[in-house]
Amino acid sequence: MSEFAPVTAPARQRRQASIGQPITRRDGVAKVTGSATYAADHHPGGMLHAVMAVSTIANGRVTGLDIDAAKAHPGVVEVMTPANRPSLAKDPDDRDNPFMFRLDVLQNDRVRYVHQPIAVVIAETFEAATEGAALLAPKYEKEPPRVGLDAGEAFVPESVGPGAPSETVVGDIEAGLTAAQRQIEATYETPAQYHNPMEPHAIVARWEGQRLVVDTPSQAMTIARGRLAGLFGIDADDILIRSPFLGGGFGCKGAMMSPQVLGILAARLVDRPVKLVPTRPQMYGPLGHRAPTRQTLRLGMDAAGKLTALAHHTRTSSSVFDEFFEPASNISHTLYASPAISTTHDAVRVHTGTPMFMRAPGEASGSIALESAIDEAAHACGMDPLAFRLANHADLEPISGKPFSSKRLYACYAQAAERFGWAARSLEAGSMRDDDGLRVGWGVGTATFPVVMFEAEARATIRADGTGVVETGAQDMGQGAWTALAQIAADSLHLALDETVFRAGTSDLPDGGVAGGSGHTATVGNAIDAAGRDAIAQLIERAVADDQSPLYGAAAEQVVARWGRLQMIDDGARGERYADILRRAGLREIVGHGRGRADADVAERYAMHAHGAVFAEVKIDPDLGQIRVTRLVGAFAAGRVINPRMVESQFFGAMIWGLGFALHEKADVDTRTGRIMNADLAEYHVPVNADIRSLEAMIVEEDDPHVNVLGIKGVGEIGVTGTAGAIANAVWHATGKRIRRFPIGIADVLDDEASAP
Ligand code: MOS
């Protein structure tokens, strides 16, 4: 299924803007009834099942695989190893841009991390392939793995994140610290985290000669298609990717990953359609993660509590064979003004799968450290942490000196603080208890996320019957793109939602860009808007030149589209329906094209960010150490809101991630073996319903004239920032214990007398 919105009778059409309406997900029924087709739901005729065998060691070589045993198992068709893997046109260890990652696709016998694919068993059934993979019983030549943030020599990476400088300094940090009345220095540690989308990177691959058809989840189908074209030496136009629904992405479906490429290679090897679905444990290895960090913050404050220096250093790790460096320090560019700011990174290489983008990459890990440090600084100055923040914000972006595009941060603070009741907070830690004797703590964190736009295209068609079709290869990870983009599509053609067919989710549509960086709605939305306006402009041109039209002879700029009609701006009665114009012109349709992308000139002049504030209440059992987040209140200003229901849901989702960051998520890595000891959803903890007691996300209105034509910022990632720090600060306020290693656990907050034997 790749379209929604059947055309219905005019009586049902709503004559109002679709943008701004809190409509429910248009794909919601399909999803909850199981009719939405995810990648693994496809079963083309003759399809075989592939299962990856993955390494159990972190470093070394595969010296033996019992291929005969696997092949002898009933139902096993073939075993793919480096010896018989079909060749590739491009070395999978090459990469030529920051959005491309090196792959592990059986290029040799090297093992570089645990769960690296080392063979693929292809069989008539999933069960036979699974058993065949077990029968391979690999033998290894082991070498000691490098594990942890102190493994090997640290170095300064050339860049962090996708192409950001790893060091940025303004002013003189040491002078600022020397001049300070008070200083704090604190080191925070965040663990490796794994994306854990509900749907793994499943793929069903089918070769039709040199043509390739794949069903696989992708946040960026055009980039994925280019990647596959390069690897397989075929034309991008000969590749069709279908990704109408993604069961979550969070960054890990932003690039074509090794298991997906292995599925395609397997299909080529056996010359039949192949399905390959990584198991949940296999998701912890070749499919990306958020790298661990150790962040040191040094802050100086003058007598009035104004920052005199802000130094943020991050140590992180990447794999031994590829590059992605968590840009955690760069959060300190944006929020707090200081005459001296320095953000630096260094890194070690460890035997792990390559880290990559994960929801608010850099901002999330950086924010929990920065917001904790700001809280420590505020209390060191004897100031309320909200007052301290207000004293340290600036109208210009601290690092760039550029003006913010309509900065609404103060409104976020005011609205969320009032709703939360922050004014009643005691300054002193450990001073609040509830009626049951639980320790109560209140904390605040500031949220921010940059306005990111990629590039996208869209096509908008007005058909002979006056209805519309809008098409773009957009991707819905679950965030509601099918819905929000369809709302923009309808408005762009000045049609009701019911009169507008919206198609997305396949790579043969116009380039839908990247569902990432919280920039999808802004980028594709503006492409759609431009395409719709182009189609309308063509229609106006026809009408004013047609002597049968009531609009004949009018100046084009005096004519506007109004809900399926063109009419004079100043005389609504003078006009006619789209369908009439097309009918007389003998046209089946009029097609408009549009592009969306950042305006480089505006980006040069303004610092563009979404802002927010999050307040958290925790209750901690003094005897058991159990930490409950009993209230979370966030307020966010993120530009034009296309659909308040979807936007609130994005804030909720990200705030819940923030809670998980503070209290739950952590990959436990065995330092001796490099194995992740909790590589499954039973032991890798994420927040569940019972962890969320009360959650509120307020939308602060913001009309930003600069960011793009539609005024859209982004809502997907900002909620993680702010939230995690607010919770950590609330834990301090409840207990007086400043926990600097995340996630915060029971043992961290137990009263000393309670933990004594
Ligand atoms: Mo998101 S980490 O930009 O997919």
PDB file of C-alpha atoms in Angstrom, residues 157-385:
ATOM      1  CA  PRO A 157      39.189  13.073  14.959  1.00  0.00           C
ATOM      2  CA  GLU A 158      39.187  15.182  11.832  1.00  0.00           C
ATOM      3  CA  SER A 159      35.497  15.852  12.293  1.00  0.00           C
ATOM      4  CA  VAL A 160      32.644  14.780  14.548  1.00  0.00           C
ATOM      5  CA  GLY A 161      29.100  13.835  13.629  1.00  0.00           C
ATOM      6  CA  PRO A 162      28.543  14.326   9.927  1.00  0.00           C
ATOM      7  CA  GLY A 163      31.353  16.783   9.177  1.00  0.00           C
ATOM      8  CA  ALA A 164      31.366  19.166  12.174  1.00  0.00           C
ATOM      9  CA  PRO A 165      34.713  20.470  13.427  1.00  0.00           C
ATOM     10  CA  SER A 166      35.931  18.510  16.448  1.00  0.00           C
ATOM     11  CA  GLU A 167      37.321  21.593  18.173  1.00  0.00           C
ATOM     12  CA  THR A 168      35.750  25.032  18.396  1.00  0.00           C
ATOM     13  CA  VAL A 169      37.104  27.735  20.676  1.00  0.00           C
ATOM     14  CA  VAL A 170      36.080  31.334  21.238  1.00  0.00           C
ATOM     15  CA  GLY A 171      37.687  33.504  23.907  1.00  0.00           C
ATOM     16  CA  ASP A 172      40.192  32.398  26.521  1.00  0.00           C
ATOM     17  CA  ILE A 173      38.952  29.575  28.762  1.00  0.00           C
ATOM     18  CA  GLU A 174      41.829  29.698  31.242  1.00  0.00           C
ATOM     19  CA  ALA A 175      41.468  33.456  31.650  1.00  0.00           C
ATOM     20  CA  GLY A 176      37.725  33.024  32.132  1.00  0.00           C
ATOM     21  CA  LEU A 177      38.253  30.372  34.803  1.00  0.00           C
ATOM     22  CA  THR A 178      40.880  32.476  36.564  1.00  0.00           C
ATOM     23  CA  ALA A 179      38.579  35.472  36.624  1.00  0.00           C
ATOM     24  CA  ALA A 180      35.702  33.399  37.963  1.00  0.00           C
ATOM     25  CA  GLN A 181      34.356  33.787  41.486  1.00  0.00           C
ATOM     26  CA  ARG A 182      33.338  30.129  41.504  1.00  0.00           C
ATOM     27  CA  GLN A 183      34.233  27.161  39.344  1.00  0.00           C
ATOM     28  CA  ILE A 184      32.969  23.700  38.862  1.00  0.00           C
ATOM     29  CA  GLU A 185      34.631  20.833  37.071  1.00  0.00           C
ATOM     30  CA  ALA A 186      32.734  17.607  36.629  1.00  0.00           C
ATOM     31  CA  THR A 187      32.973  14.500  34.478  1.00  0.00           C
ATOM     32  CA  TYR A 188      29.919  12.670  33.214  1.00  0.00           C
ATOM     33  CA  GLU A 189      29.747   9.267  31.569  1.00  0.00           C
ATOM     34  CA  THR A 190      27.115   8.007  29.177  1.00  0.00           C
ATOM     35  CA  PRO A 191      27.024   4.393  27.993  1.00  0.00           C
ATOM     36  CA  ALA A 192      26.664   2.834  24.569  1.00  0.00           C
ATOM     37  CA  GLN A 193      22.996   2.679  23.612  1.00  0.00           C
ATOM     38  CA  TYR A 194      21.300   0.718  20.840  1.00  0.00           C
ATOM     39  CA  HIS A 195      18.467   2.017  18.659  1.00  0.00           C
ATOM     40  CA  ASN A 196      16.157  -0.975  19.106  1.00  0.00           C
ATOM     41  CA  PRO A 197      13.525  -0.082  16.521  1.00  0.00           C
ATOM     42  CA  MET A 198      10.571  -2.469  16.717  1.00  0.00           C
ATOM     43  CA  GLU A 199      11.257  -3.599  13.138  1.00  0.00           C
ATOM     44  CA  PRO A 200      14.778  -4.879  12.481  1.00  0.00           C
ATOM     45  CA  HIS A 201      16.578  -4.113   9.195  1.00  0.00           C
ATOM     46  CA  ALA A 202      14.620  -6.789   7.372  1.00  0.00           C
ATOM     47  CA  ILE A 203      15.078  -7.179   3.638  1.00  0.00           C
ATOM     48  CA  VAL A 204      13.335  -9.107   0.902  1.00  0.00           C
ATOM     49  CA  ALA A 205      15.535  -8.884  -2.193  1.00  0.00           C
ATOM     50  CA  ARG A 206      14.702  -9.963  -5.716  1.00  0.00           C
ATOM     51  CA  TRP A 207      16.857  -9.734  -8.817  1.00  0.00           C
ATOM     52  CA  GLU A 208      15.165  -9.464 -12.197  1.00  0.00           C
ATOM     53  CA  GLY A 209      18.249  -9.762 -14.393  1.00  0.00           C
ATOM     54  CA  GLN A 210      20.179  -6.554 -13.743  1.00  0.00           C
ATOM     55  CA  ARG A 211      17.167  -4.989 -12.055  1.00  0.00           C
ATOM     56  CA  LEU A 212      16.901  -5.127  -8.272  1.00  0.00           C
ATOM     57  CA  VAL A 213      13.718  -4.881  -6.214  1.00  0.00           C
ATOM     58  CA  VAL A 214      14.044  -4.666  -2.441  1.00  0.00           C
ATOM     59  CA  ASP A 215      11.568  -4.311   0.362  1.00  0.00           C
ATOM     60  CA  THR A 216      13.529  -2.928   3.256  1.00  0.00           C
ATOM     61  CA  PRO A 217      13.124  -0.111   5.769  1.00  0.00           C
ATOM     62  CA  SER A 218      15.013   3.046   4.897  1.00  0.00           C
ATOM     63  CA  GLN A 219      15.051   6.575   6.255  1.00  0.00           C
ATOM     64  CA  ALA A 220      16.735   7.764   3.056  1.00  0.00           C
ATOM     65  CA  MET A 221      15.764   5.781  -0.024  1.00  0.00           C
ATOM     66  CA  THR A 222      17.565   7.918  -2.580  1.00  0.00           C
ATOM     67  CA  ILE A 223      20.841   7.708  -0.695  1.00  0.00           C
ATOM     68  CA  ALA A 224      20.255   3.975  -0.175  1.00  0.00           C
ATOM     69  CA  ARG A 225      19.615   3.462  -3.862  1.00  0.00           C
ATOM     70  CA  GLY A 226      22.817   5.300  -4.751  1.00  0.00           C
ATOM     71  CA  ARG A 227      24.741   3.175  -2.262  1.00  0.00           C
ATOM     72  CA  LEU A 228      23.386  -0.070  -3.721  1.00  0.00           C
ATOM     73  CA  ALA A 229      23.994   1.128  -7.277  1.00  0.00           C
ATOM     74  CA  GLY A 230      27.639   1.763  -6.392  1.00  0.00           C
ATOM     75  CA  LEU A 231      28.113  -1.567  -4.626  1.00  0.00           C
ATOM     76  CA  PHE A 232      26.470  -3.661  -7.320  1.00  0.00           C
ATOM     77  CA  GLY A 233      27.657  -1.664 -10.311  1.00  0.00           C
ATOM     78  CA  ILE A 234      24.168  -1.082 -11.675  1.00  0.00           C
ATOM     79  CA  ASP A 235      22.168   1.984 -12.582  1.00  0.00           C
ATOM     80  CA  ALA A 236      20.246   3.593  -9.723  1.00  0.00           C
ATOM     81  CA  ASP A 237      17.185   3.656 -11.964  1.00  0.00           C
ATOM     82  CA  ASP A 238      17.315  -0.143 -12.075  1.00  0.00           C
ATOM     83  CA  ILE A 239      16.811  -0.343  -8.312  1.00  0.00           C
ATOM     84  CA  LEU A 240      13.412  -0.116  -6.695  1.00  0.00           C
ATOM     85  CA  ILE A 241      13.307   0.269  -2.919  1.00  0.00           C
ATOM     86  CA  ARG A 242       9.946  -0.013  -1.217  1.00  0.00           C
ATOM     87  CA  SER A 243       9.806   1.330   2.311  1.00  0.00           C
ATOM     88  CA  PRO A 244       6.253   2.496   2.923  1.00  0.00           C
ATOM     89  CA  PHE A 245       6.343   1.767   6.657  1.00  0.00           C
ATOM     90  CA  LEU A 246       9.272   1.620   9.021  1.00  0.00           C
ATOM     91  CA  GLY A 247       8.844   0.208  12.476  1.00  0.00           C
ATOM     92  CA  GLY A 248      11.014   2.944  13.937  1.00  0.00           C
ATOM     93  CA  GLY A 249      14.337   4.200  12.678  1.00  0.00           C
ATOM     94  CA  PHE A 250      15.929   6.640  15.110  1.00  0.00           C
ATOM     95  CA  GLY A 251      18.940   6.966  12.793  1.00  0.00           C
ATOM     96  CA  CYS A 252      19.895   3.319  12.352  1.00  0.00           C
ATOM     97  CA  LYS A 253      17.986   3.063   9.066  1.00  0.00           C
ATOM     98  CA  GLY A 254      19.635   6.176   7.674  1.00  0.00           C
ATOM     99  CA  ALA A 255      22.166   4.168   5.653  1.00  0.00           C
ATOM    100  CA  MET A 256      22.129   0.787   3.931  1.00  0.00           C
ATOM    101  CA  MET A 257      23.613  -1.542   6.505  1.00  0.00           C
ATOM    102  CA  SER A 258      25.582  -4.767   6.154  1.00  0.00           C
ATOM    103  CA  PRO A 259      22.718  -7.263   6.717  1.00  0.00           C
ATOM    104  CA  GLN A 260      20.641  -5.569   4.013  1.00  0.00           C
ATOM    105  CA  VAL A 261      23.478  -5.811   1.523  1.00  0.00           C
ATOM    106  CA  LEU A 262      24.018  -9.439   2.534  1.00  0.00           C
ATOM    107  CA  GLY A 263      20.376 -10.177   1.751  1.00  0.00           C
ATOM    108  CA  ILE A 264      20.842  -8.812  -1.756  1.00  0.00           C
ATOM    109  CA  LEU A 265      24.088 -10.747  -2.215  1.00  0.00           C
ATOM    110  CA  ALA A 266      22.344 -13.924  -1.074  1.00  0.00           C
ATOM    111  CA  ALA A 267      19.569 -13.396  -3.614  1.00  0.00           C
ATOM    112  CA  ARG A 268      22.173 -12.976  -6.326  1.00  0.00           C
ATOM    113  CA  LEU A 269      24.072 -16.088  -5.214  1.00  0.00           C
ATOM    114  CA  VAL A 270      21.067 -18.418  -5.361  1.00  0.00           C
ATOM    115  CA  ASP A 271      19.255 -16.499  -8.106  1.00  0.00           C
ATOM    116  CA  ARG A 272      16.015 -16.523  -6.137  1.00  0.00           C
ATOM    117  CA  PRO A 273      14.221 -13.996  -3.967  1.00  0.00           C
ATOM    118  CA  VAL A 274      15.668 -14.003  -0.456  1.00  0.00           C
ATOM    119  CA  LYS A 275      14.424 -12.718   2.863  1.00  0.00           C
ATOM    120  CA  LEU A 276      16.903 -11.857   5.587  1.00  0.00           C
ATOM    121  CA  VAL A 277      15.759 -10.582   8.981  1.00  0.00           C
ATOM    122  CA  PRO A 278      18.377  -9.907  11.660  1.00  0.00           C
ATOM    123  CA  THR A 279      17.438 -11.356  15.041  1.00  0.00           C
ATOM    124  CA  ARG A 280      17.124  -8.988  17.981  1.00  0.00           C
ATOM    125  CA  PRO A 281      20.562  -9.926  19.395  1.00  0.00           C
ATOM    126  CA  GLN A 282      22.047  -9.398  15.916  1.00  0.00           C
ATOM    127  CA  MET A 283      20.790  -5.809  16.087  1.00  0.00           C
ATOM    128  CA  TYR A 284      23.582  -5.230  18.634  1.00  0.00           C
ATOM    129  CA  GLY A 285      26.580  -5.141  16.323  1.00  0.00           C
ATOM    130  CA  PRO A 286      26.439  -4.369  12.626  1.00  0.00           C
ATOM    131  CA  LEU A 287      23.525  -1.929  12.808  1.00  0.00           C
ATOM    132  CA  GLY A 288      24.851   1.102  14.596  1.00  0.00           C
ATOM    133  CA  HIS A 289      24.608   2.447  18.124  1.00  0.00           C
ATOM    134  CA  ARG A 290      25.071   5.608  20.123  1.00  0.00           C
ATOM    135  CA  ALA A 291      28.705   5.647  21.184  1.00  0.00           C
ATOM    136  CA  PRO A 292      29.614   5.963  24.854  1.00  0.00           C
ATOM    137  CA  THR A 293      31.033   9.264  26.080  1.00  0.00           C
ATOM    138  CA  ARG A 294      33.016  10.647  28.971  1.00  0.00           C
ATOM    139  CA  GLN A 295      32.451  14.376  29.135  1.00  0.00           C
ATOM    140  CA  THR A 296      34.311  16.867  31.246  1.00  0.00           C
ATOM    141  CA  LEU A 297      32.721  20.249  31.836  1.00  0.00           C
ATOM    142  CA  ARG A 298      34.590  23.183  33.341  1.00  0.00           C
ATOM    143  CA  LEU A 299      32.500  26.219  34.175  1.00  0.00           C
ATOM    144  CA  GLY A 300      33.466  29.528  35.733  1.00  0.00           C
ATOM    145  CA  MET A 301      30.889  31.926  37.184  1.00  0.00           C
ATOM    146  CA  ASP A 302      31.213  35.524  38.359  1.00  0.00           C
ATOM    147  CA  ALA A 303      29.655  36.919  41.528  1.00  0.00           C
ATOM    148  CA  ALA A 304      26.331  37.465  39.754  1.00  0.00           C
ATOM    149  CA  GLY A 305      26.194  33.889  38.482  1.00  0.00           C
ATOM    150  CA  LYS A 306      27.153  34.776  34.926  1.00  0.00           C
ATOM    151  CA  LEU A 307      29.360  32.324  33.109  1.00  0.00           C
ATOM    152  CA  THR A 308      32.929  33.445  32.538  1.00  0.00           C
ATOM    153  CA  ALA A 309      34.030  30.201  30.892  1.00  0.00           C
ATOM    154  CA  LEU A 310      32.393  27.092  29.506  1.00  0.00           C
ATOM    155  CA  ALA A 311      34.666  24.248  28.428  1.00  0.00           C
ATOM    156  CA  HIS A 312      33.124  20.998  27.240  1.00  0.00           C
ATOM    157  CA  HIS A 313      35.352  18.093  26.335  1.00  0.00           C
ATOM    158  CA  THR A 314      34.128  14.723  25.084  1.00  0.00           C
ATOM    159  CA  ARG A 315      35.976  11.435  24.873  1.00  0.00           C
ATOM    160  CA  THR A 316      34.167   8.935  22.710  1.00  0.00           C
ATOM    161  CA  SER A 317      34.894   5.790  20.751  1.00  0.00           C
ATOM    162  CA  SER A 318      34.450   4.552  17.224  1.00  0.00           C
ATOM    163  CA  SER A 319      35.069   1.223  15.565  1.00  0.00           C
ATOM    164  CA  VAL A 320      38.546   0.092  14.512  1.00  0.00           C
ATOM    165  CA  PHE A 321      37.607   0.383  10.846  1.00  0.00           C
ATOM    166  CA  ASP A 322      35.256   3.304  10.392  1.00  0.00           C
ATOM    167  CA  GLU A 323      34.408   6.762  11.543  1.00  0.00           C
ATOM    168  CA  PHE A 324      31.530   8.182  13.450  1.00  0.00           C
ATOM    169  CA  PHE A 325      32.299  10.374  16.408  1.00  0.00           C
ATOM    170  CA  GLU A 326      29.481  11.376  18.738  1.00  0.00           C
ATOM    171  CA  PRO A 327      29.566  15.210  18.625  1.00  0.00           C
ATOM    172  CA  ALA A 328      28.480  15.591  22.239  1.00  0.00           C
ATOM    173  CA  SER A 329      30.352  18.787  23.107  1.00  0.00           C
ATOM    174  CA  ASN A 330      28.698  20.809  20.374  1.00  0.00           C
ATOM    175  CA  ILE A 331      25.489  21.251  22.379  1.00  0.00           C
ATOM    176  CA  SER A 332      27.505  23.871  24.269  1.00  0.00           C
ATOM    177  CA  HIS A 333      27.611  26.108  21.201  1.00  0.00           C
ATOM    178  CA  THR A 334      24.072  27.196  21.485  1.00  0.00           C
ATOM    179  CA  LEU A 335      22.470  27.721  24.848  1.00  0.00           C
ATOM    180  CA  TYR A 336      24.610  29.545  27.361  1.00  0.00           C
ATOM    181  CA  ALA A 337      26.491  32.760  26.772  1.00  0.00           C
ATOM    182  CA  SER A 338      30.053  33.044  27.965  1.00  0.00           C
ATOM    183  CA  PRO A 339      33.011  35.196  26.927  1.00  0.00           C
ATOM    184  CA  ALA A 340      34.950  31.951  26.542  1.00  0.00           C
ATOM    185  CA  ILE A 341      33.552  28.713  25.147  1.00  0.00           C
ATOM    186  CA  SER A 342      35.530  25.702  24.072  1.00  0.00           C
ATOM    187  CA  THR A 343      34.149  22.462  22.711  1.00  0.00           C
ATOM    188  CA  THR A 344      36.578  19.648  22.031  1.00  0.00           C
ATOM    189  CA  HIS A 345      36.510  15.933  21.282  1.00  0.00           C
ATOM    190  CA  ASP A 346      38.910  13.073  21.244  1.00  0.00           C
ATOM    191  CA  ALA A 347      38.370   9.389  20.624  1.00  0.00           C
ATOM    192  CA  VAL A 348      39.693   5.878  20.855  1.00  0.00           C
ATOM    193  CA  ARG A 349      39.128   2.990  18.496  1.00  0.00           C
ATOM    194  CA  VAL A 350      37.532  -0.101  19.956  1.00  0.00           C
ATOM    195  CA  HIS A 351      36.355  -3.478  18.668  1.00  0.00           C
ATOM    196  CA  THR A 352      32.720  -2.586  18.248  1.00  0.00           C
ATOM    197  CA  GLY A 353      30.362  -2.119  15.352  1.00  0.00           C
ATOM    198  CA  THR A 354      30.554   1.420  14.004  1.00  0.00           C
ATOM    199  CA  PRO A 355      28.458   3.901  15.966  1.00  0.00           C
ATOM    200  CA  MET A 356      26.145   6.155  14.011  1.00  0.00           C
ATOM    201  CA  PHE A 357      23.352   8.685  14.253  1.00  0.00           C
ATOM    202  CA  MET A 358      20.919   7.918  17.062  1.00  0.00           C
ATOM    203  CA  ARG A 359      18.024  10.193  17.972  1.00  0.00           C
ATOM    204  CA  ALA A 360      19.602  13.604  18.683  1.00  0.00           C
ATOM    205  CA  PRO A 361      23.124  12.339  17.935  1.00  0.00           C
ATOM    206  CA  GLY A 362      25.498  14.420  20.021  1.00  0.00           C
ATOM    207  CA  GLU A 363      22.786  16.658  21.404  1.00  0.00           C
ATOM    208  CA  ALA A 364      21.291  13.914  23.580  1.00  0.00           C
ATOM    209  CA  SER A 365      24.529  12.802  25.263  1.00  0.00           C
ATOM    210  CA  GLY A 366      25.877  16.344  25.338  1.00  0.00           C
ATOM    211  CA  SER A 367      22.709  17.763  26.836  1.00  0.00           C
ATOM    212  CA  ILE A 368      22.632  15.417  29.821  1.00  0.00           C
ATOM    213  CA  ALA A 369      26.165  16.501  30.736  1.00  0.00           C
ATOM    214  CA  LEU A 370      25.699  20.198  30.010  1.00  0.00           C
ATOM    215  CA  GLU A 371      22.347  20.445  31.785  1.00  0.00           C
ATOM    216  CA  SER A 372      23.736  18.590  34.801  1.00  0.00           C
ATOM    217  CA  ALA A 373      26.760  20.895  34.884  1.00  0.00           C
ATOM    218  CA  ILE A 374      24.585  24.000  34.606  1.00  0.00           C
ATOM    219  CA  ASP A 375      22.556  22.692  37.542  1.00  0.00           C
ATOM    220  CA  GLU A 376      25.719  22.130  39.553  1.00  0.00           C
ATOM    221  CA  ALA A 377      26.905  25.616  38.660  1.00  0.00           C
ATOM    222  CA  ALA A 378      23.598  27.203  39.650  1.00  0.00           C
ATOM    223  CA  HIS A 379      23.585  25.524  43.043  1.00  0.00           C
ATOM    224  CA  ALA A 380      27.275  26.365  43.550  1.00  0.00           C
ATOM    225  CA  CYS A 381      26.169  29.990  43.176  1.00  0.00           C
ATOM    226  CA  GLY A 382      23.210  29.451  45.498  1.00  0.00           C
ATOM    227  CA  MET A 383      20.868  30.236  42.641  1.00  0.00           C
ATOM    228  CA  ASP A 384      17.669  28.618  41.494  1.00  0.00           C
ATOM    229  CA  PRO A 385      18.649  26.634  38.399  1.00  0.00           C
TER     230      PRO A 385
END
